[in-house]
Amino acid sequence: MSRSSPTTGAKSSGFTLLELLVVLVLAAITVTVVGGGAQAFMDRARYHQAIRNISSQLGQARALCIQEGKTVVVAYQPETRQLTIDGRLRVDVPASLSVAWDPVERAAKADPVLGQPIFVFNPEGGARGGQFSVSREGQGVVFRVNWLLGTLEQAALVAGS
């Protein structure tokens, strides 16, 4: 009869503790890298969605003005981070984005319900207003209105402006 010693016997199946630790460390690194990328992707998506929402709602404000034949005021409420259109439509601006605005008139006092007027669309086609900008990590968009045509202008925000 031959007996096998522990060193010369059949190899046991399974993983060593070291092999399991290596796999767990690699999995943790993968999750960290992918998780960070996913967060950055979600922030970018929120930024682009906010820009689309603001642009769409400002276009609707001008259309509402022409359709109803009355002046429509677009205001911003910094406390709630909402853009209000004629006191009815509201656009939420995510907290992760930076917002800057110039009101229609510097001396104009903000209405506690509607906010500070930024743009005023007139039914005859013109408009007056300051500007409204939204940015994220140095890139952004500034919205202005053409006073003569009443159209909405959207431009890239230049760093430092």
Coordinates of C-alpha atoms in Angstrom, one line a residue:
M1 CA 0.0 0.0 0.0
S2 CA 1.2 3.3 -0.8
R3 CA 0.2 6.3 1.2
S4 CA 0.5 9.8 -0.2
S5 CA 2.0 12.5 1.9
P6 CA 0.4 15.9 2.1
T7 CA 3.0 17.4 -0.2
T8 CA 2.9 14.8 -2.9
G9 CA -0.8 14.0 -2.7
A10 CA -3.6 15.0 -5.0
K11 CA -4.0 18.8 -5.3
S12 CA -7.0 20.1 -3.4
S13 CA -9.5 22.1 -5.3
G14 CA -10.5 25.6 -4.2
F15 CA -9.0 29.1 -3.9
T16 CA -6.4 30.3 -1.4
L17 CA -7.0 33.2 0.8
L18 CA -4.5 35.2 -1.2
E19 CA -6.3 34.6 -4.5
L20 CA -9.6 35.6 -3.0
L21 CA -8.1 38.9 -1.6
V22 CA -6.6 39.7 -5.0
V23 CA -10.0 39.2 -6.7
L24 CA -11.7 41.4 -4.1
V25 CA -9.2 44.2 -4.4
L26 CA -9.6 44.2 -8.2
A27 CA -13.4 44.2 -7.9
A28 CA -13.2 47.2 -5.5
I29 CA -10.9 49.1 -7.8
T30 CA -13.3 48.5 -10.7
V31 CA -16.4 49.6 -8.7
T32 CA -14.5 52.8 -7.7
V33 CA -13.6 53.7 -11.2
V34 CA -17.0 52.9 -12.7
G35 CA -18.9 54.6 -9.9
G36 CA -16.9 57.9 -10.3
G37 CA -17.5 57.8 -14.0
A38 CA -21.2 57.2 -13.5
Q39 CA -21.5 60.2 -11.1
A40 CA -19.8 62.5 -13.6
F41 CA -22.1 61.2 -16.4
M42 CA -25.2 61.9 -14.2
D43 CA -24.0 65.5 -13.4
R44 CA -23.4 66.1 -17.2
A45 CA -26.9 64.7 -18.0
R46 CA -28.5 67.0 -15.3
Y47 CA -26.7 70.0 -16.8
H48 CA -27.8 69.3 -20.4
Q49 CA -31.4 68.5 -19.3
A50 CA -31.6 71.8 -17.4
I51 CA -30.3 73.7 -20.4
R52 CA -32.9 72.0 -22.6
N53 CA -35.7 72.7 -20.1
I54 CA -34.8 76.4 -19.7
S55 CA -34.5 76.9 -23.5
S56 CA -37.8 75.2 -24.1
Q57 CA -39.7 77.1 -21.4
L58 CA -38.3 80.5 -22.6
G59 CA -39.4 79.7 -26.1
Q60 CA -42.9 78.8 -24.7
A61 CA -42.9 82.1 -22.8
R62 CA -42.5 84.0 -26.1
A63 CA -45.2 81.9 -27.8
L64 CA -47.6 82.4 -24.9
C65 CA -47.0 86.1 -25.1
I66 CA -47.9 86.2 -28.8
Q67 CA -50.8 83.7 -28.4
E68 CA -52.5 85.5 -25.5
G69 CA -51.6 89.0 -26.7
K70 CA -50.3 90.1 -23.3
T71 CA -47.0 90.8 -21.7
V72 CA -45.3 87.7 -20.2
V73 CA -42.7 88.1 -17.4
V74 CA -39.9 85.5 -16.8
A75 CA -38.5 85.8 -13.3
Y76 CA -36.0 83.9 -11.2
Q77 CA -36.4 82.9 -7.5
P78 CA -33.0 82.2 -6.1
E79 CA -34.3 80.8 -2.8
T80 CA -36.2 78.0 -4.6
R81 CA -33.9 77.9 -7.6
Q82 CA -36.9 78.2 -10.0
L83 CA -37.4 80.1 -13.1
T84 CA -41.1 81.2 -13.3
I85 CA -42.9 82.1 -16.5
D86 CA -45.9 84.4 -16.1
G87 CA -46.3 83.1 -12.5
R88 CA -47.5 79.7 -13.9
L89 CA -44.8 77.6 -15.4
R90 CA -41.8 76.7 -13.3
V91 CA -38.5 75.3 -14.3
D92 CA -36.3 73.9 -11.5
V93 CA -32.6 74.5 -11.7
P94 CA -30.6 71.6 -10.0
A95 CA -28.5 72.6 -7.0
S96 CA -25.3 71.2 -8.7
L97 CA -25.4 74.0 -11.3
S98 CA -24.3 77.6 -10.8
V99 CA -26.7 80.3 -11.8
A100 CA -26.0 84.0 -12.5
W101 CA -28.5 86.6 -13.7
D102 CA -29.0 90.2 -14.5
P103 CA -32.5 91.5 -13.9
V104 CA -34.5 93.6 -16.4
E105 CA -34.0 96.7 -14.3
R106 CA -31.4 96.8 -11.5
A107 CA -33.6 99.1 -9.4
A108 CA -36.6 96.7 -9.7
K109 CA -37.5 95.0 -6.5
A110 CA -38.1 91.3 -6.6
D111 CA -41.7 90.1 -6.1
P112 CA -41.7 87.6 -3.2
V113 CA -44.0 85.2 -5.2
L114 CA -42.7 85.5 -8.7
G115 CA -39.1 86.4 -8.1
Q116 CA -36.9 88.9 -9.8
P117 CA -37.9 89.8 -13.4
I118 CA -35.2 88.7 -15.9
F119 CA -37.0 88.9 -19.3
V120 CA -40.2 90.6 -20.4
F121 CA -41.8 89.5 -23.7
N122 CA -44.2 92.1 -25.3
P123 CA -47.2 91.0 -27.4
E124 CA -46.1 93.2 -30.3
G125 CA -43.0 91.1 -30.7
G126 CA -40.3 93.0 -28.8
A127 CA -38.7 92.1 -25.5
R128 CA -36.5 93.5 -22.8
G129 CA -34.3 91.9 -20.4
G130 CA -31.1 91.1 -18.8
Q131 CA -29.4 87.7 -19.0
F132 CA -29.6 84.4 -17.3
S133 CA -26.7 81.9 -17.3
V134 CA -26.3 78.4 -16.1
S135 CA -22.9 76.7 -15.7
R136 CA -21.2 73.6 -14.5
E137 CA -17.4 73.3 -14.0
G138 CA -16.5 76.3 -16.1
Q139 CA -18.8 75.5 -19.0
G140 CA -22.1 77.1 -19.4
V141 CA -24.8 78.8 -21.4
V142 CA -26.1 82.4 -21.3
F143 CA -29.6 83.3 -22.3
R144 CA -30.5 86.7 -23.6
V145 CA -33.4 88.2 -25.6
N146 CA -33.2 90.3 -28.7
W147 CA -35.0 93.5 -27.7
L148 CA -36.2 94.3 -31.3
L149 CA -37.3 90.9 -32.4
G150 CA -38.1 89.4 -29.1
T151 CA -36.3 86.2 -29.9
L152 CA -34.3 84.1 -27.5
E153 CA -30.5 84.1 -27.9
Q154 CA -28.4 81.3 -26.4
A155 CA -24.6 81.4 -26.4
A156 CA -21.7 79.6 -24.8
L157 CA -20.6 81.2 -21.5
V158 CA -17.1 82.5 -21.8
A159 CA -15.0 81.7 -18.7
G160 CA -14.5 84.8 -16.6
S161 CA -17.5 86.7 -17.9

